[in-house]
XYZ file of C-alpha atoms in Angstrom:
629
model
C -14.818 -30.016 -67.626
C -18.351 -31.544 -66.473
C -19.313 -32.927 -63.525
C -18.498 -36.832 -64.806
C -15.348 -35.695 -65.769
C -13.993 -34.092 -62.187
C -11.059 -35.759 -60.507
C -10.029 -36.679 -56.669
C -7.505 -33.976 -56.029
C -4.126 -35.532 -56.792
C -2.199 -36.136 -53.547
C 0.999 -33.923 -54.852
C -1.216 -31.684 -56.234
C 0.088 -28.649 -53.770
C -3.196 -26.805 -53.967
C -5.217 -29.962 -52.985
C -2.696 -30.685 -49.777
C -3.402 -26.721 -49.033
C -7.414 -27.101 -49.021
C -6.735 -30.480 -47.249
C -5.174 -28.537 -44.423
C -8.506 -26.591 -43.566
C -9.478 -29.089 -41.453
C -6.913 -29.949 -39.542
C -7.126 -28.248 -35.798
C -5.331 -25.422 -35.262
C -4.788 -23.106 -32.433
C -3.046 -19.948 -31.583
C 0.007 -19.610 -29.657
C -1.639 -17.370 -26.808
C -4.478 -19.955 -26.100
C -1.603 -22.241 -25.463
C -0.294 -19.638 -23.124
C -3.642 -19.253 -21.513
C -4.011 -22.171 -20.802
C -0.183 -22.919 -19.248
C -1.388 -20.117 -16.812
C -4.375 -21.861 -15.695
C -2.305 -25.442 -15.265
C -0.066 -22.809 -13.181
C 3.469 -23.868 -14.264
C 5.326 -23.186 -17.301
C 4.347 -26.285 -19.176
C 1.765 -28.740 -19.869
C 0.816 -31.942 -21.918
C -1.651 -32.273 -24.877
C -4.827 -33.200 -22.032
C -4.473 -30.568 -20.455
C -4.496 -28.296 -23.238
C -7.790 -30.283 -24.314
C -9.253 -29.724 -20.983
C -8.468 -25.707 -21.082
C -9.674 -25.409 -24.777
C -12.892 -27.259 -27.288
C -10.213 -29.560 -28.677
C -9.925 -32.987 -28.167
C -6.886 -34.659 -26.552
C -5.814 -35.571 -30.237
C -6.293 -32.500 -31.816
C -4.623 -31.182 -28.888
C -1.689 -33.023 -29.710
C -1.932 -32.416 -33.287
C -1.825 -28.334 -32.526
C 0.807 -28.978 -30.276
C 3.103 -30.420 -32.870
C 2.203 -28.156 -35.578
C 2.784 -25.160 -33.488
C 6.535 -27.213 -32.662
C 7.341 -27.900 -36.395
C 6.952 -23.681 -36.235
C 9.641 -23.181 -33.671
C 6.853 -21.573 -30.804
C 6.998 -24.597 -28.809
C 9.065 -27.541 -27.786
C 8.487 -31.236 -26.683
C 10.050 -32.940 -23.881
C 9.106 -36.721 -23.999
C 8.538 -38.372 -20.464
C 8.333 -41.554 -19.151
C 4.716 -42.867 -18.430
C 2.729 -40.270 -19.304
C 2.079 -37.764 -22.183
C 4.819 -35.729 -23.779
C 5.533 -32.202 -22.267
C 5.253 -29.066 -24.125
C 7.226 -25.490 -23.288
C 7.496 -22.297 -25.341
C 10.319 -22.488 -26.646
C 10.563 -18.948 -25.064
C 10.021 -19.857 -21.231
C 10.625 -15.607 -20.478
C 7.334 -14.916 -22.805
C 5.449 -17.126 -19.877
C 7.120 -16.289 -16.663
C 7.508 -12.752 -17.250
C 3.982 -12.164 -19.030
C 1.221 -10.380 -17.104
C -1.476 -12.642 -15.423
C -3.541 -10.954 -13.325
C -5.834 -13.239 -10.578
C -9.432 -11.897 -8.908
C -9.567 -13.148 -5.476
C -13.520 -11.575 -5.100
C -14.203 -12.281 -1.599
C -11.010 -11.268 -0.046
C -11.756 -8.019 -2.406
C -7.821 -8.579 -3.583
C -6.246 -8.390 -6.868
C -3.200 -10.431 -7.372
C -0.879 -9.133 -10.438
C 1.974 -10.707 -11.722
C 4.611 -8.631 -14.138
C 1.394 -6.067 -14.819
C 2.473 -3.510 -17.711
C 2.255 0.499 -16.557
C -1.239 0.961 -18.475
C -2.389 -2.080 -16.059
C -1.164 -0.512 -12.744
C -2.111 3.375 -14.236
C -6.069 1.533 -14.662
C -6.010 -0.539 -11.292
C -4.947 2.547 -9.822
C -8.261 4.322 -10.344
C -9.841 1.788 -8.297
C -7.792 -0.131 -5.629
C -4.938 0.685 -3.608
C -1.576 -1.248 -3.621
C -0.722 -3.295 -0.597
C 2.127 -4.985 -1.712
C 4.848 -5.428 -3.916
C 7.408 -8.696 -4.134
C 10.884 -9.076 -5.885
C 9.707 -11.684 -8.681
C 7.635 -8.799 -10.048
C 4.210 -9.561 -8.286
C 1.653 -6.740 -6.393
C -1.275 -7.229 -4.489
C -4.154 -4.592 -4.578
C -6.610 -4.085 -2.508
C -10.442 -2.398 -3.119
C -11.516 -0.476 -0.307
C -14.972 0.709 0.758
C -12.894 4.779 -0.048
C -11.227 3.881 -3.242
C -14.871 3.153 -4.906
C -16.170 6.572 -3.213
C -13.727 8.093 -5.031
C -12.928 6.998 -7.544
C -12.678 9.201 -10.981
C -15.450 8.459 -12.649
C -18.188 10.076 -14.010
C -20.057 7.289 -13.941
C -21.096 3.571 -12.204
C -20.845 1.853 -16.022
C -17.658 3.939 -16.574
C -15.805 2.135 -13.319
C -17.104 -1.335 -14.218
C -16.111 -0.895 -17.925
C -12.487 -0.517 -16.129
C -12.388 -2.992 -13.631
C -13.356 -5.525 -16.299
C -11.147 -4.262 -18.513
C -8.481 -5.058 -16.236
C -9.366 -7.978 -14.934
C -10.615 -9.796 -18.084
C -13.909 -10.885 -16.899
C -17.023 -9.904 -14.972
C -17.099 -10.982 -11.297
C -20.758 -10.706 -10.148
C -20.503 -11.229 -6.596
C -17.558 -8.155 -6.494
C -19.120 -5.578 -8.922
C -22.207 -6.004 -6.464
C -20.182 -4.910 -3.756
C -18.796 -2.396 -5.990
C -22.055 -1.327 -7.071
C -23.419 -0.696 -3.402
C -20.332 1.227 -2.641
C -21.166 3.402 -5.271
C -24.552 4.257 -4.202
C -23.504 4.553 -0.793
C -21.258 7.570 -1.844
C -24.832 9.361 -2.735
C -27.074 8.920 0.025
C -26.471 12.440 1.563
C -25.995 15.712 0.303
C -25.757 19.304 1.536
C -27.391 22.223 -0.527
C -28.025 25.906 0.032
C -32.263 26.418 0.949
C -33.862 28.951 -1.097
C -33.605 31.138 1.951
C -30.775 30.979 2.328
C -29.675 28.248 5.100
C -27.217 25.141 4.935
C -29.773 21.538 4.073
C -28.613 17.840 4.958
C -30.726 16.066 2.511
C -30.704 12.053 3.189
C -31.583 9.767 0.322
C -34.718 8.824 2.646
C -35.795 9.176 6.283
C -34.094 5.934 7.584
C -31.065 7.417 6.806
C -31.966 10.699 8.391
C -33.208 9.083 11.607
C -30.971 6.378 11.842
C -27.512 7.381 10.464
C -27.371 11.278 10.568
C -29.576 12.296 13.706
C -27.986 8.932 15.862
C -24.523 10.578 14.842
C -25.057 14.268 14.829
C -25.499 16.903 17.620
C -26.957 20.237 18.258
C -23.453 21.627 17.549
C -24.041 19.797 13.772
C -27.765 20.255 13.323
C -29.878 22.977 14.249
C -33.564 21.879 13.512
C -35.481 19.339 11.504
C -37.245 20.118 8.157
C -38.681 17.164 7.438
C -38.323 13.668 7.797
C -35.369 13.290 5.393
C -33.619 16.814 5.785
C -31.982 18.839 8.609
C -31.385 22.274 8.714
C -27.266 22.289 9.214
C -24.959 24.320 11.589
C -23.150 26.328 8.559
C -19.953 26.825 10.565
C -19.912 22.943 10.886
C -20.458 21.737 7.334
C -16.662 20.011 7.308
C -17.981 18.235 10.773
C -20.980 17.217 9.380
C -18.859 15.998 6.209
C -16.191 14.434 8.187
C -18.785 12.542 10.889
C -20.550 10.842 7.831
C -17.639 10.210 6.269
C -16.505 7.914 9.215
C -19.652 6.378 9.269
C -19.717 5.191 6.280
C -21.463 7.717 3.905
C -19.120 10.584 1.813
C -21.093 13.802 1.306
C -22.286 15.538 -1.778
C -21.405 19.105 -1.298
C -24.247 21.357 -3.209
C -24.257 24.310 -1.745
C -24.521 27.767 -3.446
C -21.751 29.401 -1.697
C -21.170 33.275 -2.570
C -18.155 34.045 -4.629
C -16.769 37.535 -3.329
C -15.392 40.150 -5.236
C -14.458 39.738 -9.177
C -10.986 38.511 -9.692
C -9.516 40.031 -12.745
C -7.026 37.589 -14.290
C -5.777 35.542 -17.308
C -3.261 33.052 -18.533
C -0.233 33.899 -20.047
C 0.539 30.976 -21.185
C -1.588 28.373 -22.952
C -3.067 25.089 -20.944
C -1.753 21.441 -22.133
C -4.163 19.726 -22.848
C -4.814 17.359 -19.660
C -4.367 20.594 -17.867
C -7.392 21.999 -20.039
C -9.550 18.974 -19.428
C -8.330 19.131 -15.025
C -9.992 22.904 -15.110
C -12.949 22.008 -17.035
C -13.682 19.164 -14.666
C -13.485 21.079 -11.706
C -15.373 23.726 -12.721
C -18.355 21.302 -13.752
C -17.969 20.027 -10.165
C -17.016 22.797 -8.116
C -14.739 21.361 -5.611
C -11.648 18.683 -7.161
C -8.466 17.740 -6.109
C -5.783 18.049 -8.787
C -3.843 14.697 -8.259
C -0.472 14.309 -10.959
C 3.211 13.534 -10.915
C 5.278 16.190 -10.124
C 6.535 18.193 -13.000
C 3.136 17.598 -14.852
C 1.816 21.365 -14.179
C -0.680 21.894 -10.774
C 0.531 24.839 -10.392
C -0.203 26.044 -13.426
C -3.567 24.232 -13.815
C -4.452 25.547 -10.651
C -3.857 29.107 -12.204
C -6.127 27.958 -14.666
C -8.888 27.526 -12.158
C -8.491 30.640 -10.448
C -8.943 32.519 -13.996
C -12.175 30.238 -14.420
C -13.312 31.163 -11.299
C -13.018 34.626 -11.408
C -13.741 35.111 -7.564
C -11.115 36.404 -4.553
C -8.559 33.305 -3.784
C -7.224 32.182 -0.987
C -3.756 29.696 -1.666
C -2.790 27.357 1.668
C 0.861 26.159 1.795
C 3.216 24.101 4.358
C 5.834 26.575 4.058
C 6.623 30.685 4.195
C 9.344 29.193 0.725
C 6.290 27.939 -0.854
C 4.545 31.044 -0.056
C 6.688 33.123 -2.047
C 7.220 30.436 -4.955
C 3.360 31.194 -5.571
C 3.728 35.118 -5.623
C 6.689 34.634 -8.144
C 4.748 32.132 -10.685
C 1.509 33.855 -10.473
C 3.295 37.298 -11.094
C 5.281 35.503 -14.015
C 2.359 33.421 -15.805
C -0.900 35.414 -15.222
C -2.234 38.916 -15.338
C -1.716 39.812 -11.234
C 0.541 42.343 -10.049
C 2.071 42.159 -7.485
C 0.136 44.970 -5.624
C -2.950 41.962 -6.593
C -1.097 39.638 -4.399
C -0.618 39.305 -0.794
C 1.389 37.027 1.835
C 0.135 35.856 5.227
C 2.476 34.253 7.264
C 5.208 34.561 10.003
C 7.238 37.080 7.713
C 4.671 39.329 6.372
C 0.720 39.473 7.273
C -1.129 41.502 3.940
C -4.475 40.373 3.122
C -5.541 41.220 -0.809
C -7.642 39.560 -3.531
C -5.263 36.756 -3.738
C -3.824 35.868 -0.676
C -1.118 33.671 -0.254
C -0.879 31.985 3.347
C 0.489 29.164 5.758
C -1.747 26.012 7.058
C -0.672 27.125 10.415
C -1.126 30.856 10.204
C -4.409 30.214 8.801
C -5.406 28.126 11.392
C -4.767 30.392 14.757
C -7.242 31.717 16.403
C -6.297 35.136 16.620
C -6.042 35.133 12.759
C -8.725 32.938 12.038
C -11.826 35.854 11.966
C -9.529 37.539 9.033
C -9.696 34.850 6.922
C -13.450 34.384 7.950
C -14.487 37.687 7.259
C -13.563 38.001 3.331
C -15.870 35.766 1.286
C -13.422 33.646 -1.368
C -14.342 32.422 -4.140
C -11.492 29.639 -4.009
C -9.792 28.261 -1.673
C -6.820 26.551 -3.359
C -4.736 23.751 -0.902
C -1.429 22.774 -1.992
C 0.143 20.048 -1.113
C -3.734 18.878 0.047
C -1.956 15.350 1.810
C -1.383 17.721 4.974
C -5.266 18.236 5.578
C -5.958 15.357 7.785
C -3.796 16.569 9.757
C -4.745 18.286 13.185
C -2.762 21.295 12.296
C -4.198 21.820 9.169
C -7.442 20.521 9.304
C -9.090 23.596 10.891
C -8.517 25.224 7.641
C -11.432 23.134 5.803
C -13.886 24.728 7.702
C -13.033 28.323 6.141
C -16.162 29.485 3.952
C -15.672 29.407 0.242
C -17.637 28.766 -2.852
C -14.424 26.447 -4.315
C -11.966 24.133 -3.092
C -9.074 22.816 -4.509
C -6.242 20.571 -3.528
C -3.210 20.044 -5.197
C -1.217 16.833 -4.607
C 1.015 14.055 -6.405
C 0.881 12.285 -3.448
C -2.795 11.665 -2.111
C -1.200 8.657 0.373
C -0.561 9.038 4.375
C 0.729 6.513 6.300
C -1.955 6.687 8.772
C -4.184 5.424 6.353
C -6.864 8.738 6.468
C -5.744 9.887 3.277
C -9.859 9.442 2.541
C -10.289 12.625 4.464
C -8.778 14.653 1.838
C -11.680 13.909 -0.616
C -14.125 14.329 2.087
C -12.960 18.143 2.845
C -11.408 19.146 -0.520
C -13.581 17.186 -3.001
C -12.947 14.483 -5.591
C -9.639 13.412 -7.701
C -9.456 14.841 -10.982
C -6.228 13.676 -12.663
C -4.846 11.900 -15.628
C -2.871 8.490 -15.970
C 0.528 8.820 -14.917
C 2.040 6.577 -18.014
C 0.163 8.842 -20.701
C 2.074 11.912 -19.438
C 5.200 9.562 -19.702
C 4.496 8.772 -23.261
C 3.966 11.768 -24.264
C 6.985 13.623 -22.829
C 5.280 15.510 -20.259
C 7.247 14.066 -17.877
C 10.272 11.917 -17.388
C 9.346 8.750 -16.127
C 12.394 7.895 -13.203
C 14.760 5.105 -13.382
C 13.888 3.943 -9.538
C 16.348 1.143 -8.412
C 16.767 0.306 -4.439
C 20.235 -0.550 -4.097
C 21.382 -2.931 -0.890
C 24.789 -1.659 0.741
C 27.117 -3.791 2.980
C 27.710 -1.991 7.018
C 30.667 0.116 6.671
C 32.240 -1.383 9.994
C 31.762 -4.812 12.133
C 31.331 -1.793 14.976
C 27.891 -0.362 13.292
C 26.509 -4.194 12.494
C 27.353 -4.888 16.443
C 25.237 -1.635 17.338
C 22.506 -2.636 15.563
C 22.352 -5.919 16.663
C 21.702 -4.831 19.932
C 19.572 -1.961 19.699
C 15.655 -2.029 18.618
C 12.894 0.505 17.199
C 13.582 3.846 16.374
C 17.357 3.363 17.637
C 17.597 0.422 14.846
C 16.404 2.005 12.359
C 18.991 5.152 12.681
C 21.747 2.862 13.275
C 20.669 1.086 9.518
C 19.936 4.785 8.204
C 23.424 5.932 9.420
C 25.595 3.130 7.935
C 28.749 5.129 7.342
C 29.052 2.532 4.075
C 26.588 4.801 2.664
C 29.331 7.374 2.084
C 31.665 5.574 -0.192
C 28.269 4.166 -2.680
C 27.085 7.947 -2.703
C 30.456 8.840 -3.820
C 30.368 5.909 -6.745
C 26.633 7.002 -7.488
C 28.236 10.943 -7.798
C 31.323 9.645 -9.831
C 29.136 7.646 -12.334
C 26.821 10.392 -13.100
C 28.905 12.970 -13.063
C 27.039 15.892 -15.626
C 23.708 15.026 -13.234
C 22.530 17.691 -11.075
C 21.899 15.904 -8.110
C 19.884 16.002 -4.401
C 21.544 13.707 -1.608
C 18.243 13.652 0.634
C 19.128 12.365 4.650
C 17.292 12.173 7.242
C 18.968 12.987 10.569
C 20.940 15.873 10.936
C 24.257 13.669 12.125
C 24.645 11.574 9.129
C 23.663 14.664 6.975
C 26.856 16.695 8.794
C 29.122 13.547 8.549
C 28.185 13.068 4.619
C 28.606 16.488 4.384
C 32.320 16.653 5.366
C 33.042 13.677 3.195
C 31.663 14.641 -0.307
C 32.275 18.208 0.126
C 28.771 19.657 -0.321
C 26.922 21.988 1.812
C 23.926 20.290 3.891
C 20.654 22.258 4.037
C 18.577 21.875 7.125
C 15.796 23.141 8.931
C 19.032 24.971 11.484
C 20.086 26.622 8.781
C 18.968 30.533 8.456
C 16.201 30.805 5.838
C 18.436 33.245 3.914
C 21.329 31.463 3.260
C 18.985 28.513 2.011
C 17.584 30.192 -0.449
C 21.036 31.235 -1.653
C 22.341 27.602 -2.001
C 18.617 26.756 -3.781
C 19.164 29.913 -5.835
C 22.785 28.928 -6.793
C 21.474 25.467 -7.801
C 18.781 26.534 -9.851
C 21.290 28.623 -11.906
C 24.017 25.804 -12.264
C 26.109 27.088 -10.106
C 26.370 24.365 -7.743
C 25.350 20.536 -8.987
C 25.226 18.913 -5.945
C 23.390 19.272 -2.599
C 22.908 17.497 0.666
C 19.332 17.868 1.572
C 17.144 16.906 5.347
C 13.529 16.546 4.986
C 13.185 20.597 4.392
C 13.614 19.911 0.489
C 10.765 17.440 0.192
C 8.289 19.434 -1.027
C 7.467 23.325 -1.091
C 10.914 23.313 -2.884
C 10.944 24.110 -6.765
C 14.675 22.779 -7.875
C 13.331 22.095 -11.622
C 17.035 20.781 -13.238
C 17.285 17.793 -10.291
C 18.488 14.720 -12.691
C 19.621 12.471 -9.918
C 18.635 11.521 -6.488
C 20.557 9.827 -4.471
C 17.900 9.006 -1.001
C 20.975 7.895 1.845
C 18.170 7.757 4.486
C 14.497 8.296 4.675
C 11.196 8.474 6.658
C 10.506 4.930 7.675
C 8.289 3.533 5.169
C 6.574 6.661 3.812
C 4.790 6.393 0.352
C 4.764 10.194 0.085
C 7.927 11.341 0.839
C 9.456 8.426 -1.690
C 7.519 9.940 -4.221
C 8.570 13.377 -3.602
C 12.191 12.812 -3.069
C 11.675 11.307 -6.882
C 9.705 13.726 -8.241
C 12.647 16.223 -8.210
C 13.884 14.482 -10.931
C 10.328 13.904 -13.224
C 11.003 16.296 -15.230
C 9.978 16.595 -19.098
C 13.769 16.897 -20.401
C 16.556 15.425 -19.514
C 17.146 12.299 -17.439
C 15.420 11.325 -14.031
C 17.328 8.910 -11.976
C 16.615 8.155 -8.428
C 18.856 5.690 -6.274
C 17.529 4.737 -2.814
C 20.290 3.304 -0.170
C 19.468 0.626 2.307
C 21.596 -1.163 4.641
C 21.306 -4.738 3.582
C 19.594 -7.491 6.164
C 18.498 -4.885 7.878
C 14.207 -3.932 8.543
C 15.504 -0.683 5.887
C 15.160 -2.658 3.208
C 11.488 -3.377 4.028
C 11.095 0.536 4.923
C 12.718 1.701 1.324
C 10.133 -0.649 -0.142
C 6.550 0.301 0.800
C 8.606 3.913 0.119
C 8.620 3.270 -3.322
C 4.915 1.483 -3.302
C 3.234 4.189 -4.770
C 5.688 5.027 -7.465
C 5.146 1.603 -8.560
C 1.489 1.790 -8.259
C 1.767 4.341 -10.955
C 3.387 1.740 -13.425
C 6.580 3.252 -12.849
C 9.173 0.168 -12.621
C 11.367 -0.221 -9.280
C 14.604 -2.224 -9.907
C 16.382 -4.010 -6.686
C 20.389 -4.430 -6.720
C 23.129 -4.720 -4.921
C 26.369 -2.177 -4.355
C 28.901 -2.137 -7.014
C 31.204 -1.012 -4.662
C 33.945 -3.431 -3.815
C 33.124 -4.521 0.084
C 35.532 -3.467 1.953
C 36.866 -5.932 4.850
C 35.103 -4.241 8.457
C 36.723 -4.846 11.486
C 37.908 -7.949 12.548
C 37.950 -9.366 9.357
């Protein structure tokens, strides 16, 4: 056919109503989502659609309605002004993620965010709150940029913007200046041998670390930008800055001791692999995972790296011998390699095993002192801050490492930890879900009615700590731990309290022995011993089984009471059950209208900051009528 001879497409013609179509406007079902999240309700009309997107108000319309003849959308006609338009899904728009930048409040606002979203906001803000329609609020402060793990500036701002969809100048300034702050100072080792405080420049010298420093810090000036340093108060010097405003690089060349002959024998996961590496590149790291994901072992791993004398700090004389067992069971050490320092036994060898508090006394102090480590290894690193166990950062060693799942304290100082230990190194909790690692826990707060009109009364009129035992003690407790028991009953399970009366009275009720800090060490250990083995499946534990503990076949956790609002010990009491087979179930009690239910929710804040979902409901057990009624 020529040119003369071509024909206007024929209107039927099904190709020609096809190549017609090209042109008319078209738009995907997520911009219309987009955009119903800017309007900020879950619907809008065809202008505001055009005033969200480059089409007109007509083509809007015309999207609208081809994107209805579909099914994705419906139309709701209304008097006097433009027809409405809804997903026909409304649950694919209230429940979807939006996340909202609030930059000079420094505040992330999150609404229904998916675990890889909380695992990556994680890395760089701290969660402040959490709501029942799904929302959280996150926070960036001036510490979560110092320490945040990344290798590098570009490598933190490729996350943040990654999360929050877009660049935000005015914060990734602030970021950016937080990030440089956390470099202005470091120590390192003179070639002759002395502690340096090197300052970026001699402002900072003069005006920051003189102004705050003493004699007892600094001995004598070098120059005008460096100080020769007190070496027995490098963690002062460290800690001082640190409060002021500027985290210390540590650099020093710190001698390593004797040789430490040891190997694996077992082989590193791979994130375990990748924590060692990391902390031998930097020297100083804080191993931060769920529990069940390894530290232990990892830790191992860095001892056999480091190849130097190694000192291991724990919170308990159980822990203590835990350490001596796995070490003698994974690694190359005898146990004539290994020694224990603490209120039962007091042997110093080239791995020494000790207590936070033994370590700390005086009149043990110049043993520790005297031997030169080549790693000091902290578990359970949260305790540092404290003023117990701080002394123990000063203690001279080429490494450090600190082992934590829980890097949170409710005095807010958790900071400190980085500043004496060193930096996070850790992987995203959600990965280690995915891939089996560990089991991620079914967390679900549950609200229970007051057992009697007599316990409501008491709490009516009492306040502070006396309220909060009266909720913790609701005898109604009882009868839902008995349900909980009943409906799981192949679980292994921990009943965690925390007074010693409501532990005794729960006790007598579901027939299970209560393990407290009154009861004699030995016959602990036998009930923990007979649990491990499947002897018993249930016990009734007091705060003594929150950590230093290894019960490694926990499925459920029933929490009847807790520590007021602690982050930590939440994520403890459910990190007996994150293990990699098997279920992990975790059941939190709380007296409901009572201030526990706000206490058993910033509990489980940091769970959920770890994309780890936290379900509310109420009892299933049939209320029964309290006194009076």
């Amino acid at each position: 056919m020529t040119a003369d001879e071509t024909q206007a497409p024929d209107p039927a013609d099904e190709t020609a109503g096809d190549a017609a179509s090209d042109d008319d406007p078209e738009i995907e079902l997520d911009a219309v989502y987009d955009a119903i999240d800017a309007v900020g309700r879950p619907h809008l009309t065809a202008t505001e659609l055009s005033r969200k997107t480059d089409l007109t108000p007509d083509e809007a319309r015309e999207a609208l309605e081809t994107l209805a003849a579909e099914g994705d959308i419906q139309r709701q006609d209304v008097a006097d002004i433009d027809s409405v338009w809804y997903p026909a899904d409304l649950a694919e728009v209230t429940d979807r993620e939006r996340v909202v930048l609030f930059p000079d409040r420094r505040e992330i606002v999150v609404e229904h965010p998916h675990q890889f979203t909380r695992a990556q906001l994680s890395q760089f803000a701290r969660l402040q709150d959490t709501n029942r329609s799904g929302g959280y609020v996150y926070e960036l402060r001036e510490e979560d940029i110092w320490a945040a793990p990344h290798e590098s500036l570009d490598d933190l701002l490729a996350t943040m913007r990654d999360v929050l969809g877009e660049r935000s100048p005015h914060l990734e300034e602030w970021v950016t200046s937080q990030w440089e702050r956390a470099r202005k100072f470091r120590l390192y080792t003179h070639e002759d041998g002395y502690v340096v405080l090197e300052a970026e420049n001699d402002d900072l010298m003069g005006n920051v670390a003189r102004q705050k420093l003493d004699d007892d810090h600094l001995r004598a000036p070098i120059s005008d930008s460096e100080s020769w340093v007190n070496a027995d108060a490098t963690a002062a010097v460290k800690r001082t800055l640190y409060e002021a405003g500027y985290p210390v690089r540590d650099d020093r060349e710190l001698e390593t001791g004797d040789a430490l002959e040891m190997e694996l024998r077992l082989r590193l996961r791979d994130y375990q692999a990748d924590w060692v590496e990391r902390f031998t590149d930097q020297g100083s790291g804080v191993f931060v995972g769920p529990p069940g994901s390894g530290k232990t072992v990892a830790a191992m791993g860095a001892m056999a790296a480091i190849g130097g004398e190694t000192l291991i700090l724990v919170p308990s004389r159980e822990l203590a011998t835990q350490w001596r067992d796995e070490l003698v069971r994974h690694t190359t050490l005898t146990d004539d390699d290994i020694g224990e320092y603490h209120g039962g036994t007091k042997e110093i060898k080239p791995v020494t095993v000790a207590t936070y508090r033994t370590a700390g006394m005086d009149r043990h102090r110049k043993l520790f002192d005297q031997r030169k480590w080549g790693l000091i290894v902290y578990d359970e690193v949260h305790h540092v801050p404290s003023p117990i166990h701080r002394r123990s950062a000063d203690l001279q060693t080429k490494h450090r490492l600190g082992l934590t799942a829980t890097p949170t304290r409710e005095s807010d100082d958790e900071e400190e930890i980085f500043t004496l230990v060193g930096p996070p190194i850790g992987t995203d909790w959600g990965k280690l879900f995915d891939e089996g690692y560990v089991a991620e826990p079914e967390v679900e707060i549950r609200l229970v009615p007051w057992g009697s009109d007599t316990e409501r009364s008491e709490y009516a009129t009492t306040s502070g700590h006396g309220r909060r035992q009266a909720a913790a003690g609701n005898t109604g407790k009882i009868e839902e731990i008995q349900y909980t028991l009943e409906q799981h009953p192949a679980a292994k399970a921990l009943v965690f309290v925390e007074y010693l009366d409501q532990g005794e009275a729960i006790s007598e009720a579901i027939d299970v022995p209560f393990i407290s800090g009154e009861m004699p060490h030995a016959r602990r250990e036998k009930l923990f011993d007979e649990f491990r083995r499947s002897e018993r499946d249930t016990l009734l534990v007091s705060r003594v089984g929150d950590e230093g503990i290894d019960l490694p076949d926990a499925e459920l956790a029933i929490v009847a009471s807790g520590l007021g609002g602690s982050r930590r010990q939440g994520a403890q009491r459910a990190g007996r059950t994150m293990r990699p087979a098997g279920d992990a179930r975790m059941v939190v009690l709380a007296t409901r209208g009572t201030t526990e239910e706000d206490f058993v929710r910033r509990q489980m804040r940091h769970l959920a900051s770890k994309g780890i979902r936290v379900n509310e409901t109420e009892s299933e057990v049939v209320e029964t009528p309290v006194d009076g009624e």
